[in-house]
Coordinates of C-alpha atoms in Angstrom, one line a residue:
Chain A
M1 CA -89.5 57.2 -107.2
S2 CA -89.1 57.5 -103.4
R3 CA -91.9 58.8 -101.3
Y4 CA -89.4 61.1 -99.5
E5 CA -87.4 64.0 -100.7
L6 CA -84.0 64.8 -99.3
V7 CA -83.4 68.3 -97.9
A8 CA -79.9 69.2 -97.1
G9 CA -77.8 72.2 -96.3
L10 CA -74.0 72.6 -96.0
E11 CA -71.8 74.6 -93.7
T12 CA -68.3 74.6 -95.1
H13 CA -65.3 75.8 -93.3
V14 CA -62.5 77.0 -95.5
E15 CA -59.1 78.0 -94.1
L16 CA -57.8 81.2 -95.6
A17 CA -54.3 81.2 -97.2
T18 CA -53.0 84.1 -95.2
K19 CA -49.5 84.1 -93.9
T20 CA -50.5 84.9 -90.3
K21 CA -53.4 84.1 -88.0
I22 CA -56.6 86.1 -87.8
F23 CA -55.8 88.1 -84.7
C24 CA -52.0 87.8 -84.2
G25 CA -48.8 87.6 -86.2
C26 CA -48.2 83.8 -85.7
S27 CA -47.6 81.7 -88.8
T28 CA -50.4 79.6 -90.2
E29 CA -48.1 77.1 -91.7
F30 CA -49.4 73.5 -91.6
G31 CA -47.6 70.7 -90.0
G32 CA -45.2 72.3 -87.5
E33 CA -44.2 70.7 -84.2
P34 CA -47.1 71.1 -81.7
N35 CA -47.4 74.5 -80.0
T36 CA -44.6 76.2 -82.0
H37 CA -46.8 78.7 -83.9
C38 CA -48.3 80.3 -80.8
C39 CA -48.2 83.6 -78.9
P40 CA -49.9 85.1 -75.9
V41 CA -52.9 86.2 -78.0
C42 CA -53.7 82.8 -79.6
I43 CA -53.2 80.8 -76.4
G44 CA -55.6 83.2 -74.7
L45 CA -53.3 84.6 -72.0
P46 CA -55.0 87.3 -69.8
G47 CA -54.4 90.9 -70.8
T48 CA -53.8 90.2 -74.5
L49 CA -55.7 92.0 -77.3
P50 CA -56.6 90.6 -80.7
V51 CA -56.1 92.8 -83.8
L52 CA -57.8 91.7 -87.0
N53 CA -55.7 90.7 -90.0
R54 CA -56.5 93.0 -93.0
K55 CA -55.9 90.1 -95.5
V56 CA -58.7 88.1 -93.8
V57 CA -61.2 90.8 -94.5
E58 CA -60.0 91.1 -98.1
Y59 CA -60.0 87.3 -98.7
A60 CA -63.5 86.9 -97.3
V61 CA -64.8 89.7 -99.5
R62 CA -63.2 88.0 -102.5
A63 CA -64.9 84.8 -101.6
G64 CA -68.2 86.7 -101.2
L65 CA -67.9 88.4 -104.6
V66 CA -67.1 85.2 -106.5
T67 CA -70.2 83.6 -105.0
H68 CA -72.4 86.5 -105.9
C69 CA -72.9 87.7 -102.3
E70 CA -73.8 91.2 -101.0
I71 CA -70.9 92.6 -99.0
A72 CA -71.9 94.2 -95.7
G73 CA -70.9 97.9 -95.3
V74 CA -70.9 97.4 -91.6
S75 CA -69.9 94.2 -89.9
K76 CA -68.7 93.1 -86.4
M77 CA -67.2 90.2 -84.5
D78 CA -69.0 88.3 -81.7
R79 CA -68.0 85.9 -79.0
K80 CA -69.3 82.3 -79.1
N81 CA -68.9 80.8 -75.7
Y82 CA -68.2 77.2 -75.0
V83 CA -65.8 75.3 -72.8
Y84 CA -63.6 72.7 -74.5
P85 CA -59.9 72.1 -74.5
D86 CA -59.5 73.1 -78.2
L87 CA -60.4 76.7 -77.2
P88 CA -57.9 78.3 -74.8
K89 CA -60.1 81.4 -74.2
A90 CA -63.2 79.3 -73.7
Y91 CA -64.8 81.4 -76.5
Q92 CA -64.4 81.5 -80.2
I93 CA -64.3 84.9 -81.9
S94 CA -66.8 84.5 -84.8
Q95 CA -69.6 86.6 -86.4
Y96 CA -73.2 86.2 -85.3
D97 CA -75.8 88.6 -86.6
M98 CA -73.6 90.8 -88.9
P99 CA -71.6 88.6 -91.2
L100 CA -69.3 90.1 -93.9
C101 CA -71.2 88.5 -96.8
K102 CA -74.8 87.3 -97.4
N103 CA -77.3 86.2 -100.0
G104 CA -75.1 84.7 -102.7
Y105 CA -75.4 81.5 -104.7
I106 CA -73.6 78.9 -106.7
D107 CA -75.4 77.4 -109.8
L108 CA -75.2 73.7 -110.5
S109 CA -74.9 72.0 -113.9
N110 CA -78.5 70.6 -113.7
G111 CA -79.8 74.2 -113.6
R112 CA -80.5 74.3 -109.9
R113 CA -79.3 77.2 -107.8
I114 CA -77.8 76.7 -104.3
R115 CA -78.4 79.8 -102.3
I116 CA -75.7 80.9 -99.9
L117 CA -77.2 82.4 -96.8
R118 CA -74.0 83.9 -95.4
I119 CA -70.2 83.9 -95.3
H120 CA -68.6 84.9 -92.0
I121 CA -65.1 85.1 -90.7
E122 CA -63.9 83.3 -87.5
E123 CA -60.9 81.8 -85.8
D124 CA -60.1 78.0 -86.0
A125 CA -59.8 76.0 -82.8
G126 CA -56.7 74.1 -81.7
K127 CA -56.2 70.4 -82.7
L128 CA -57.0 67.6 -80.3
V129 CA -55.6 64.1 -80.6
H130 CA -57.4 61.6 -78.4
S131 CA -55.3 58.6 -77.5
R132 CA -54.8 56.2 -74.5
G133 CA -57.6 57.9 -72.5
N134 CA -55.9 61.3 -72.8
T135 CA -56.4 64.3 -75.0
Y136 CA -53.3 65.9 -76.5
V137 CA -53.7 69.6 -77.3
D138 CA -51.8 71.5 -80.0
Y139 CA -52.7 75.2 -80.5
N140 CA -50.9 75.8 -83.8
R141 CA -54.2 75.8 -85.6
G142 CA -55.9 77.9 -83.0
G143 CA -56.5 81.3 -84.4
V144 CA -56.0 80.3 -88.1
P145 CA -58.5 82.3 -90.1
L146 CA -61.6 80.5 -91.5
I147 CA -64.6 81.5 -93.5
E148 CA -67.7 79.6 -92.9
I149 CA -70.0 79.4 -95.9
V150 CA -73.6 78.5 -95.0
T151 CA -76.1 77.5 -97.7
E152 CA -79.9 77.3 -97.5
P153 CA -81.3 73.8 -97.3
D154 CA -81.3 73.6 -101.1
F155 CA -79.6 70.2 -101.8
R156 CA -81.9 67.4 -103.1
S157 CA -79.2 64.7 -103.7
P158 CA -75.8 63.7 -102.5
E159 CA -74.5 64.4 -106.1
E160 CA -75.6 68.0 -105.8
A161 CA -73.7 68.4 -102.6
R162 CA -70.6 67.0 -104.2
E163 CA -70.8 69.2 -107.3
Y164 CA -71.4 72.3 -105.1
L165 CA -68.3 71.4 -103.0
E166 CA -66.1 70.8 -106.0
R167 CA -67.2 74.1 -107.5
L168 CA -66.6 75.9 -104.2
Q169 CA -63.2 74.3 -103.9
F170 CA -62.4 75.4 -107.5
L171 CA -63.5 78.9 -107.0
M172 CA -61.6 79.4 -103.7
R173 CA -58.4 78.1 -105.3
Y174 CA -59.0 80.1 -108.5
I175 CA -59.3 83.4 -106.6
G176 CA -56.3 82.4 -104.4
V177 CA -58.0 82.6 -101.0
S178 CA -57.5 79.0 -99.9
D179 CA -55.8 75.8 -101.1
C180 CA -58.9 73.9 -99.9
R181 CA -56.9 70.7 -99.1
M182 CA -59.5 68.5 -97.5
E183 CA -56.9 66.0 -96.4
E184 CA -55.1 68.7 -94.5
G185 CA -58.3 70.0 -93.0
S186 CA -58.2 73.3 -94.8
M187 CA -61.8 72.6 -96.1
R188 CA -64.3 70.8 -93.8
C189 CA -68.0 70.4 -93.9
D190 CA -71.0 70.0 -91.6
V191 CA -74.2 68.7 -93.2
N192 CA -77.8 69.3 -92.1
I193 CA -80.1 66.6 -93.4
S194 CA -83.8 66.1 -93.2
V195 CA -86.4 64.3 -95.3
R196 CA -90.0 65.2 -96.1
P197 CA -92.8 63.5 -98.1
A198 CA -92.3 64.3 -101.8
G199 CA -94.3 67.4 -102.8
S200 CA -94.4 68.8 -99.2
E201 CA -93.0 72.2 -98.5
A202 CA -92.6 71.8 -94.8
L203 CA -89.2 70.9 -93.4
G204 CA -88.7 67.7 -91.5
T205 CA -86.6 67.3 -88.3
R206 CA -83.0 67.5 -89.2
A207 CA -79.9 65.8 -88.0
E208 CA -76.5 67.4 -88.3
I209 CA -73.4 65.4 -89.3
K210 CA -70.3 67.2 -88.1
N211 CA -66.8 67.8 -89.4
M212 CA -66.2 65.7 -92.5
N213 CA -63.2 66.3 -94.7
S214 CA -63.6 64.1 -97.8
L215 CA -66.0 64.5 -100.7
S216 CA -66.6 60.8 -100.8
F217 CA -67.4 60.6 -97.1
I218 CA -69.8 63.6 -97.4
T219 CA -71.7 62.1 -100.3
K220 CA -71.8 58.7 -98.6
A221 CA -72.9 60.2 -95.3
I222 CA -75.8 62.1 -96.9
A223 CA -76.9 58.9 -98.8
Y224 CA -76.8 56.8 -95.6
E225 CA -78.6 59.4 -93.5
Y226 CA -81.3 59.8 -96.1
D227 CA -82.0 56.1 -96.1
R228 CA -81.9 56.0 -92.3
Q229 CA -84.4 58.8 -91.9
C230 CA -86.7 57.3 -94.6
D231 CA -86.7 54.0 -92.8
L232 CA -87.5 55.7 -89.5
L233 CA -90.5 57.5 -91.0
D234 CA -91.6 54.4 -92.8
S235 CA -91.7 52.4 -89.6
G236 CA -93.7 55.2 -87.9
E237 CA -90.8 56.5 -85.8
E238 CA -89.5 60.0 -85.6
V239 CA -86.3 61.6 -86.6
V240 CA -84.5 63.0 -83.5
Q241 CA -82.9 66.4 -83.8
E242 CA -79.2 65.7 -82.9
T243 CA -75.6 65.8 -83.9
R244 CA -74.3 62.7 -85.5
R245 CA -70.8 61.5 -86.5
Y246 CA -69.9 59.7 -89.7
I247 CA -68.2 56.4 -89.2
E248 CA -65.6 56.0 -92.0
S249 CA -65.0 52.3 -91.5
D250 CA -68.6 51.2 -92.4
G251 CA -70.1 54.3 -94.0
T252 CA -72.8 54.8 -91.3
T253 CA -73.6 57.6 -88.9
E254 CA -74.2 57.4 -85.2
G255 CA -75.6 59.9 -82.6
M256 CA -73.0 61.7 -80.5
R257 CA -73.7 61.2 -76.8
G258 CA -73.3 64.2 -74.5
K259 CA -74.4 66.6 -77.2
E260 CA -78.1 66.3 -76.4
D261 CA -78.2 69.5 -74.4
A262 CA -79.2 72.2 -76.7
Q263 CA -76.1 74.3 -77.1
D264 CA -76.3 77.8 -75.6
Y265 CA -73.4 79.8 -77.0
R266 CA -74.4 83.1 -75.4
Y267 CA -73.2 85.1 -78.3
F268 CA -72.4 88.8 -77.6
P269 CA -70.5 91.5 -79.4
E270 CA -66.7 91.0 -79.0
P271 CA -65.6 93.9 -76.9
D272 CA -61.9 93.6 -77.7
L273 CA -62.5 94.3 -81.5
V274 CA -63.9 97.3 -83.3
T275 CA -66.5 97.5 -86.1
I276 CA -65.5 96.5 -89.6
R277 CA -66.6 99.1 -92.2
I278 CA -66.2 98.3 -95.9
S279 CA -66.9 101.1 -98.3
K280 CA -68.4 100.6 -101.8
E281 CA -65.1 101.8 -103.2
D282 CA -63.1 99.2 -101.2
V283 CA -65.5 96.5 -102.6
E284 CA -65.0 97.7 -106.1
K285 CA -61.2 97.8 -105.7
I286 CA -61.3 94.1 -104.6
R287 CA -63.7 93.2 -107.4
A288 CA -61.3 94.8 -109.9
S289 CA -58.4 92.7 -108.5
L290 CA -60.2 89.4 -109.1
P291 CA -59.1 87.2 -112.0
E292 CA -61.3 87.0 -115.1
D293 CA -64.6 85.2 -114.4
P294 CA -63.8 81.5 -114.9
D295 CA -66.9 80.8 -117.0
A296 CA -66.3 83.8 -119.2
R297 CA -62.6 82.8 -119.6
A298 CA -63.5 79.3 -120.7
K299 CA -66.0 80.7 -123.2
R300 CA -63.4 83.1 -124.6
W301 CA -61.0 80.3 -125.1
Q302 CA -63.6 78.1 -126.8
E303 CA -64.8 80.9 -129.0
S304 CA -61.7 82.7 -130.0
F305 CA -59.1 80.0 -129.7
G306 CA -61.2 76.9 -130.7
I307 CA -60.2 75.1 -127.5
S308 CA -62.6 72.2 -126.6
E309 CA -64.7 72.4 -123.5
A310 CA -62.8 69.5 -121.9
D311 CA -59.5 71.1 -122.6
S312 CA -60.6 74.5 -121.3
A313 CA -61.8 72.9 -118.1
Q314 CA -58.4 71.2 -117.7
L315 CA -56.5 74.5 -118.2
L316 CA -58.8 76.4 -115.8
R317 CA -58.5 73.9 -113.1
Y318 CA -55.3 75.3 -111.9
R319 CA -55.0 79.1 -111.7
R320 CA -51.3 79.2 -112.6
V321 CA -51.9 77.0 -115.6
A322 CA -54.7 79.2 -116.8
D323 CA -52.6 82.3 -116.5
Y324 CA -49.6 80.6 -118.2
F325 CA -51.8 79.5 -121.1
D326 CA -53.2 83.0 -121.6
E327 CA -49.7 84.4 -121.7
A328 CA -48.3 81.8 -124.0
A329 CA -51.3 81.8 -126.4
K330 CA -51.7 85.5 -126.6
G331 CA -51.7 86.6 -130.3
L332 CA -51.1 83.1 -131.7
K333 CA -53.2 82.0 -134.6
N334 CA -52.8 78.4 -133.4
A335 CA -53.6 78.8 -129.7
K336 CA -54.7 75.2 -129.6
A337 CA -51.1 74.2 -130.0
A338 CA -50.3 76.0 -126.7
A339 CA -53.1 74.1 -125.0
S340 CA -51.8 70.8 -126.4
C341 CA -48.2 71.5 -125.3
I342 CA -49.4 72.3 -121.8
L343 CA -51.9 69.5 -121.3
G344 CA -49.7 66.9 -123.1
Q345 CA -46.0 67.3 -122.8
M346 CA -45.8 69.6 -119.8
F347 CA -48.5 67.9 -117.7
R348 CA -46.8 64.6 -118.3
R349 CA -43.9 65.8 -116.3
M350 CA -46.1 66.7 -113.3
E351 CA -47.3 63.6 -111.4
T352 CA -49.5 64.9 -108.7
E353 CA -52.4 67.4 -108.4
A354 CA -50.1 69.5 -106.2
D355 CA -47.4 69.6 -108.9
K356 CA -49.9 70.8 -111.4
E357 CA -51.2 73.4 -109.0
K358 CA -47.7 74.7 -108.4
F359 CA -46.9 74.3 -112.2
E360 CA -43.2 74.7 -111.9
T361 CA -41.7 74.4 -115.3
R362 CA -38.4 75.4 -116.8
V363 CA -40.0 76.9 -119.9
S364 CA -41.3 80.4 -119.5
A365 CA -44.6 81.3 -121.1
E366 CA -42.7 83.7 -123.3
N367 CA -40.4 81.0 -124.6
L368 CA -43.3 78.7 -125.3
H369 CA -44.9 81.6 -127.2
A370 CA -41.8 82.2 -129.2
L371 CA -41.7 78.5 -130.2
L372 CA -45.3 78.5 -131.3
Q373 CA -44.8 81.7 -133.2
L374 CA -42.5 79.7 -135.5
L375 CA -45.3 77.2 -136.0
D376 CA -47.7 80.0 -136.8
E377 CA -45.3 81.4 -139.4
G378 CA -45.0 78.0 -141.0
K379 CA -41.3 77.8 -140.2
V380 CA -41.5 74.6 -138.2
R381 CA -44.1 71.8 -138.0
M382 CA -45.8 70.3 -135.0
N383 CA -43.4 67.3 -134.7
L384 CA -40.4 69.6 -134.6
V385 CA -42.2 71.7 -132.0
K386 CA -42.7 68.7 -129.8
S387 CA -39.1 67.5 -130.0
T388 CA -37.8 71.0 -129.4
L389 CA -40.2 71.5 -126.4
E390 CA -38.8 68.4 -124.8
K391 CA -35.3 69.9 -125.0
M392 CA -36.5 73.2 -123.7
L393 CA -38.2 71.4 -120.7
D394 CA -35.0 69.5 -120.0
S395 CA -32.7 72.6 -120.2
G396 CA -34.8 75.7 -119.6
K397 CA -33.2 77.2 -122.7
P398 CA -35.2 79.0 -125.4
A399 CA -36.2 77.3 -128.7
S400 CA -33.5 79.3 -130.6
D401 CA -30.8 77.3 -128.9
F402 CA -32.1 74.1 -130.5
L403 CA -33.3 75.2 -134.0
S404 CA -30.6 75.8 -136.6
A405 CA -31.1 78.3 -139.5
Q406 CA -31.7 75.3 -141.7
D407 CA -34.5 74.0 -139.4
L408 CA -36.2 77.3 -139.7
E409 CA -35.9 77.7 -143.4
G410 CA -38.7 75.4 -144.1
V411 CA -38.8 73.3 -147.3
S412 CA -39.0 75.1 -150.7
P413 CA -41.4 73.7 -153.3
E414 CA -38.5 72.8 -155.4
E415 CA -36.8 70.9 -152.7
L416 CA -40.1 69.1 -151.8
D417 CA -40.5 68.1 -155.4
R418 CA -37.0 66.8 -155.6
L419 CA -37.4 64.8 -152.3
C420 CA -40.7 63.3 -153.5
T421 CA -39.1 62.2 -156.8
Q422 CA -36.3 60.6 -154.8
A423 CA -38.8 58.9 -152.5
V424 CA -40.7 57.3 -155.4
E425 CA -37.4 56.2 -157.1
Q426 CA -35.9 54.7 -154.0
N427 CA -38.9 52.8 -152.7
P428 CA -40.3 50.7 -155.6
K429 CA -42.0 48.2 -153.3
A430 CA -44.1 50.9 -151.6
V431 CA -45.0 52.3 -155.0
A432 CA -46.0 48.9 -156.3
D433 CA -48.1 48.2 -153.1
Y434 CA -49.9 51.5 -153.6
L435 CA -50.7 50.8 -157.2
A436 CA -51.9 47.4 -156.2
G437 CA -54.6 49.1 -154.1
K438 CA -52.8 49.4 -150.7
E439 CA -53.4 53.1 -150.2
K440 CA -51.6 53.1 -146.9
A441 CA -48.3 52.3 -148.6
V442 CA -48.0 56.0 -149.4
K443 CA -47.4 56.8 -145.7
S444 CA -44.0 55.1 -145.8
L445 CA -43.1 57.4 -148.6
V446 CA -44.3 60.4 -146.6
G447 CA -42.2 59.2 -143.7
F448 CA -39.1 59.1 -146.0
V449 CA -39.7 62.7 -147.0
M450 CA -40.2 63.8 -143.4
K451 CA -37.1 62.0 -142.3
S452 CA -35.0 63.6 -145.0
T453 CA -36.3 67.1 -143.9
R454 CA -36.0 66.4 -140.2
G455 CA -39.7 67.0 -139.9
R456 CA -39.7 70.4 -141.7
A457 CA -41.9 69.4 -144.6
D458 CA -45.6 69.7 -144.8
A459 CA -46.8 66.1 -144.6
Q460 CA -50.1 66.7 -146.3
K461 CA -48.5 68.5 -149.3
A462 CA -45.9 65.8 -149.5
E463 CA -48.6 63.1 -149.6
A464 CA -50.5 64.8 -152.4
L465 CA -47.3 65.3 -154.4
L466 CA -46.2 61.7 -153.9
I467 CA -49.6 60.4 -155.1
D468 CA -49.3 62.6 -158.2
K469 CA -45.9 61.3 -158.9
I470 CA -46.9 57.6 -158.5
K471 CA -49.9 58.0 -160.8
A472 CA -47.7 59.9 -163.4
Q473 CA -45.3 57.0 -163.3
A474 CA -47.9 54.3 -163.7
Chain B
M1 CA -88.1 86.9 -63.4
V2 CA -85.1 84.7 -63.3
T3 CA -85.5 81.3 -61.6
H4 CA -83.1 79.2 -59.6
E5 CA -83.1 76.7 -62.4
E6 CA -81.9 79.3 -64.8
I7 CA -79.1 80.4 -62.5
R8 CA -78.0 76.8 -62.2
A9 CA -78.0 76.4 -66.0
I10 CA -75.9 79.6 -66.4
A11 CA -73.5 78.5 -63.7
N12 CA -73.2 75.1 -65.4
L13 CA -72.4 76.7 -68.7
A14 CA -69.6 78.7 -67.0
K15 CA -68.4 75.6 -65.2
L16 CA -69.2 77.2 -61.8
Q17 CA -70.4 75.3 -58.8
V18 CA -73.1 77.3 -56.9
P19 CA -73.9 76.2 -53.4
D20 CA -77.7 76.2 -52.7
E21 CA -77.5 78.8 -50.0
E22 CA -76.1 81.3 -52.6
L23 CA -78.9 80.8 -55.1
D24 CA -81.3 83.4 -53.6
G25 CA -78.6 86.1 -53.6
L26 CA -77.4 85.4 -57.1
T27 CA -81.0 85.3 -58.4
E28 CA -81.7 88.7 -56.9
D29 CA -78.4 90.1 -58.4
M30 CA -79.3 88.6 -61.8
N31 CA -82.7 90.2 -61.8
E32 CA -81.2 93.6 -61.1
I33 CA -78.8 93.2 -63.9
I34 CA -81.5 92.2 -66.3
A35 CA -83.7 95.1 -65.1
F36 CA -80.8 97.4 -65.9
A37 CA -80.4 96.0 -69.4
D38 CA -84.2 96.5 -69.9
T39 CA -83.7 100.2 -68.9
I40 CA -81.1 100.6 -71.6
A41 CA -83.2 98.7 -74.2
S42 CA -86.2 100.9 -73.5
V43 CA -84.4 104.1 -74.7
Q44 CA -85.9 105.3 -77.9
V45 CA -83.4 105.8 -80.7
E46 CA -84.2 107.2 -84.1
D47 CA -81.4 105.8 -86.1
E48 CA -81.4 102.0 -86.1
A49 CA -78.0 101.8 -87.8
Y50 CA -75.3 100.0 -86.0
E51 CA -73.0 102.4 -84.2
D52 CA -69.4 101.9 -83.1
V53 CA -69.5 101.8 -79.3
N54 CA -66.1 103.4 -79.0
G55 CA -66.1 105.5 -82.1
L56 CA -63.4 103.3 -83.7
S57 CA -63.6 101.1 -86.8
N58 CA -61.2 99.2 -89.0
V59 CA -58.3 98.8 -86.7
L60 CA -56.4 96.2 -88.7
R61 CA -52.9 94.7 -88.9
E62 CA -50.8 93.8 -91.9
D63 CA -50.4 90.1 -92.7
V64 CA -46.8 89.8 -91.6
V65 CA -45.4 87.0 -89.5
Q66 CA -44.1 88.1 -86.1
P67 CA -42.0 86.1 -83.7
G68 CA -44.2 84.2 -81.1
L69 CA -43.3 82.1 -78.1
S70 CA -41.2 79.0 -77.9
A71 CA -43.0 75.7 -77.2
E72 CA -41.3 75.8 -73.8
E73 CA -42.8 79.2 -73.0
V74 CA -46.2 78.1 -74.2
L75 CA -46.1 75.0 -72.1
Q76 CA -44.5 76.4 -69.0
N77 CA -47.7 76.5 -66.9
A78 CA -49.1 73.2 -68.2
R79 CA -50.2 70.9 -65.5
D80 CA -49.4 67.9 -67.7
R81 CA -47.5 67.6 -71.0
D82 CA -46.2 65.0 -73.4
E83 CA -43.3 66.4 -75.4
N84 CA -44.7 69.6 -77.0
S85 CA -48.4 68.8 -76.4
F86 CA -50.7 69.8 -73.5
V87 CA -52.3 66.7 -72.0
V88 CA -55.8 66.9 -70.6
K89 CA -58.3 64.2 -69.5
K90 CA -60.2 62.8 -72.4
H91 CA -63.4 64.6 -73.2
A92 CA -66.5 63.1 -74.7

């Protein structure tokens, strides 16, 4: 047990998935040629006026609701002043003392609750590329809407931070407010870290590590910084309050020179924008538009469909998949079959996470439902379902195009009896093996029956009947 | 009372260079401005609720893409450029 306890808090920037920027009609699309998604407002030309995007408010409220926040009835924007080339106006429009959402939380699997202090909306800055002693500036990202989600210093281990971020990422995707692609920078993190003697309530001096965009970097940076600060205290030195940078190549952190001056952002109310008022009715309308609570949904699947915990987590991971599953499984006795079709055959055709997220498939949920309805009614068996689904996935055609009337007839008890007799007569070696104690030999007889019925027979019934017949013969 | 040091700090944040001979005048001006703000702040108001300064709220736009500027237009006043990017001296 270490003598020191880690105390960390996270500030997470999440880019909202709106079509346009927060204060102008420019596209938010990622990856365009530099300075091609810009207009007089987002490059800060004099005389322009920002107008707030309605969707930004709605998405931020959605994010607040799903993290159990209070939604402010009255909110406003403020100016945060600093001079840097990524900010063409020399100020960022953000929220200071009246954020849209506050006092929420996310619960972790170890039972600990991470309190969310606030969620506010703001504009992103432009992108700077430093190279050959110059800085290259692209304002496409300038003005893209962000929410900043600020936690209390409630993290006690790097693993807790990772779980919180994964949960946050899942929730934001699930409610459709962000794709949270860390590699594209649409989710980025600042971490505040301090340590204190175990059992102490007082907070130590903190260091802040800025702008990390990978879960593994964030957890490594926290672990490294914890060790560094413990070593400092152990050797009688002090932790300096400063901004540090994570060095990807060796997993360490270093102080950023030139940031020693305490920042003075001189916040003041943004005079170019008006107050944001959100009525209780508006909040309730937005709440009603949220998808079913993910935990309740997983529980419902487990309890009424008998889906395993692991499978329900897989289905929930991608919102489109969850919705598709619910549509396909609705009213089925064997909803598990729908889960196994999606997680097995359909996922096999989707290589990347992004593919699964898009979940583009040629089989509509309705057509999968119709196929599985036949399974419910006992007209087809699982192996025929699987081969038919493959054909449907290839062609986009419904099951009825591939199943003949004969396929759907099933196998009558008389026919099954006849086929089993035939199997026993035509396979004397398997029968002899079985009688000699090789119980598995009966499987080849079952295979014979399944083959002659093109998979329509009930394998369990066939096996029982075959054993009866072998014993009767002996 | 505002000091010369504070005036220098404020000027520095705003990237302004203030000659020493202007410090006295600016300090005097700033003290007057702050005194005026104090006068406003001293007004007793009963309702603490946040009020819209201009009587407006919720002026919002729909999330619909509008045509912007071409890169040429964006960059037309750039002192230095490389293809479609602005180029500035490297910052710390």
